[in-house]
Amino acid sequence: MAEKPTHEEINQKEMLPKTTLAQWHTTLDAINDAVCLLDMNGKILQCNKAMESLLKKFSKEIIGTTCWELVHGTDKPVKGCPIVRMKKTLCRETLVLKVDNKWLNVSVDPLIDETGNLAGAVHIISDITRRKKREEAIKESKERYRGLSEATFEAIFISEKGVCLEQNPAAEKMFGYTLSEAIGRKGIEWIAPEDREMVMNNMLSGYEEPYEATALRKDGSTFPAEIQGKMMHYKGRSVRVTALNAITRRKQAEEALLNSEKRLHYLSSQLITAQEKERRRISLELHDEMGQLLTAISINIKSIEKELPLDLTPLIKERIAETYSLADHASEQIRELSHYLRPSMLDDLGLVPTLRWYLDVYRKRTKLDVKYELINFEERPSPEVETVVYRVVQEALNNIVKHAQAGSVLVRLERKDKEAAVFIKDNGRGFDVNEFLAPDDLKGGIGLLGMQERVSILGGKFSIQSSKGHGTRISVEIPLY
């Protein structure tokens, strides 16, 4: 078997001058890609250091062999070898192949001599493993996106300057436009005319928060939708990705809940009205009938006492006096209970004097420092407003006695433009409002909820502020008309 030729023998045979070799090594060793010079038979005449690094061999092991021997371990060119193809085309030929865990881009350029004949070739091998991995990652990402896009129930559109570039299958199913029909259409064609201006402004401004609009199908039917878009780069272009979700069921549920709330609101209003009527009736009965009966009893006792002999025993005299006192006390209790249920002066004289009377009684009973401020409240509001304001003040003051441990209370009644404003403040121990009105424990907050409901029925606003150790403030504003 013939021995492998040495460097010197190959260089002399191919007549490569030393100056050419020096230039070869200086220039090509600076290149990161593996470069080698081939003869007409595909054998390597020279190679740079990158070739040695790629093949993990010294140049003396590389020179004199062929690429297919070094890379593929075969004694003849592999299928699709660019060297073989280059000899036929006399043009650059390339091939991308995977060797072990590496991806290589192989190119072969012909070397033409002065006579125009093929004299050899330049073989360049580039390691494109990183690039291929990036391409594969991008491909996998696109496949995942496509899979997610096709699996989602939301309609997804990609648009540029308001014009559709792509849509997912859910969009086709939701709106009825095929992909070919959708591409090139303006995005507002999927929106009902009354909402198009809003949607177009959101699209062009890059608005990214969710919002609602009425969507329009190909067949002309409409449905409520939630829309959210985001600007991003796609295939080198600045585009908007829009997700559109049909919310018909949600809107139906919201409407049903709203109707239910309206019915409950109405029932609550009727219940409160009926309650006030019943309180008024009971109050009148207590004041008129029971009060008159007790007064009659007191008169009868006095009459009986006058007709009795003067020599009554002390015990009988004591019992008569005690009975008279009990009747008088019962009469006073009935008057207070009657006023508590529904003071007649609220209907006869109005809110302002009734509150003044109630606060005087409250001050005497509780020994609290109670201040009453009245600002621009000369004209009487409607009976409904008077009743609600009175009940709010009554409930708030009852809560202060029961829970606040306060020393002073301020009640302010003010007319503001077309509203009646009530402000109640105490210097008590306060409480955590959120904890007190927690959904799972409303036992302590029924009174507050009752106040809120009364104010809400008249279209008013109710707010309460409190914290432990800093008292409580209640503010109410009720429309007067």
mmCIF file of N, CA, C and O in Angstrom, residues 84-93:
data_model
loop_
_atom_site.group_PDB
_atom_site.id
_atom_site.type_symbol
_atom_site.label_atom_id
_atom_site.label_comp_id
_atom_site.label_asym_id
_atom_site.label_seq_id
_atom_site.Cartn_x
_atom_site.Cartn_y
_atom_site.Cartn_z
ATOM 1 N N VAL A 84 -18.697 16.857 -5.428
ATOM 2 C CA VAL A 84 -19.071 16.175 -6.676
ATOM 3 C C VAL A 84 -19.959 17.081 -7.520
ATOM 4 O O VAL A 84 -19.780 17.208 -8.739
ATOM 5 N N ARG A 85 -20.903 17.762 -6.889
ATOM 6 C CA ARG A 85 -21.818 18.624 -7.632
ATOM 7 C C ARG A 85 -21.089 19.824 -8.205
ATOM 8 O O ARG A 85 -21.386 20.292 -9.303
ATOM 9 N N MET A 86 -20.113 20.343 -7.455
ATOM 10 C CA MET A 86 -19.351 21.500 -7.925
ATOM 11 C C MET A 86 -18.575 21.179 -9.193
ATOM 12 O O MET A 86 -18.452 22.020 -10.108
ATOM 13 N N LYS A 87 -18.043 19.961 -9.283
ATOM 14 C CA LYS A 87 -17.288 19.582 -10.480
ATOM 15 C C LYS A 87 -18.165 19.604 -11.732
ATOM 16 O O LYS A 87 -17.677 19.858 -12.832
ATOM 17 N N LYS A 88 -19.457 19.368 -11.530
ATOM 18 C CA LYS A 88 -20.371 19.367 -12.669
ATOM 19 C C LYS A 88 -20.850 20.778 -13.019
ATOM 20 O O LYS A 88 -20.983 21.131 -14.179
ATOM 21 N N THR A 89 -21.104 21.589 -11.983
ATOM 22 C CA THR A 89 -21.695 22.905 -12.229
ATOM 23 C C THR A 89 -20.660 24.016 -12.333
ATOM 24 O O THR A 89 -20.954 25.084 -12.875
ATOM 25 N N LEU A 90 -19.436 23.736 -11.765
ATOM 26 C CA LEU A 90 -18.381 24.760 -11.689
ATOM 27 C C LEU A 90 -18.884 26.017 -10.963
ATOM 28 O O LEU A 90 -18.446 27.132 -11.230
ATOM 29 N N CYS A 91 -19.830 25.827 -10.059
ATOM 30 C CA CYS A 91 -20.369 26.915 -9.232
ATOM 31 C C CYS A 91 -20.343 26.488 -7.769
ATOM 32 O O CYS A 91 -20.130 25.321 -7.456
ATOM 33 N N ARG A 92 -20.562 27.451 -6.914
ATOM 34 C CA ARG A 92 -20.605 27.129 -5.492
ATOM 35 C C ARG A 92 -21.758 26.163 -5.226
ATOM 36 O O ARG A 92 -22.871 26.347 -5.690
ATOM 37 N N GLU A 93 -21.464 25.124 -4.431
ATOM 38 C CA GLU A 93 -22.457 24.150 -4.000
ATOM 39 C C GLU A 93 -22.411 24.058 -2.473
ATOM 40 O O GLU A 93 -21.344 24.158 -1.874
#
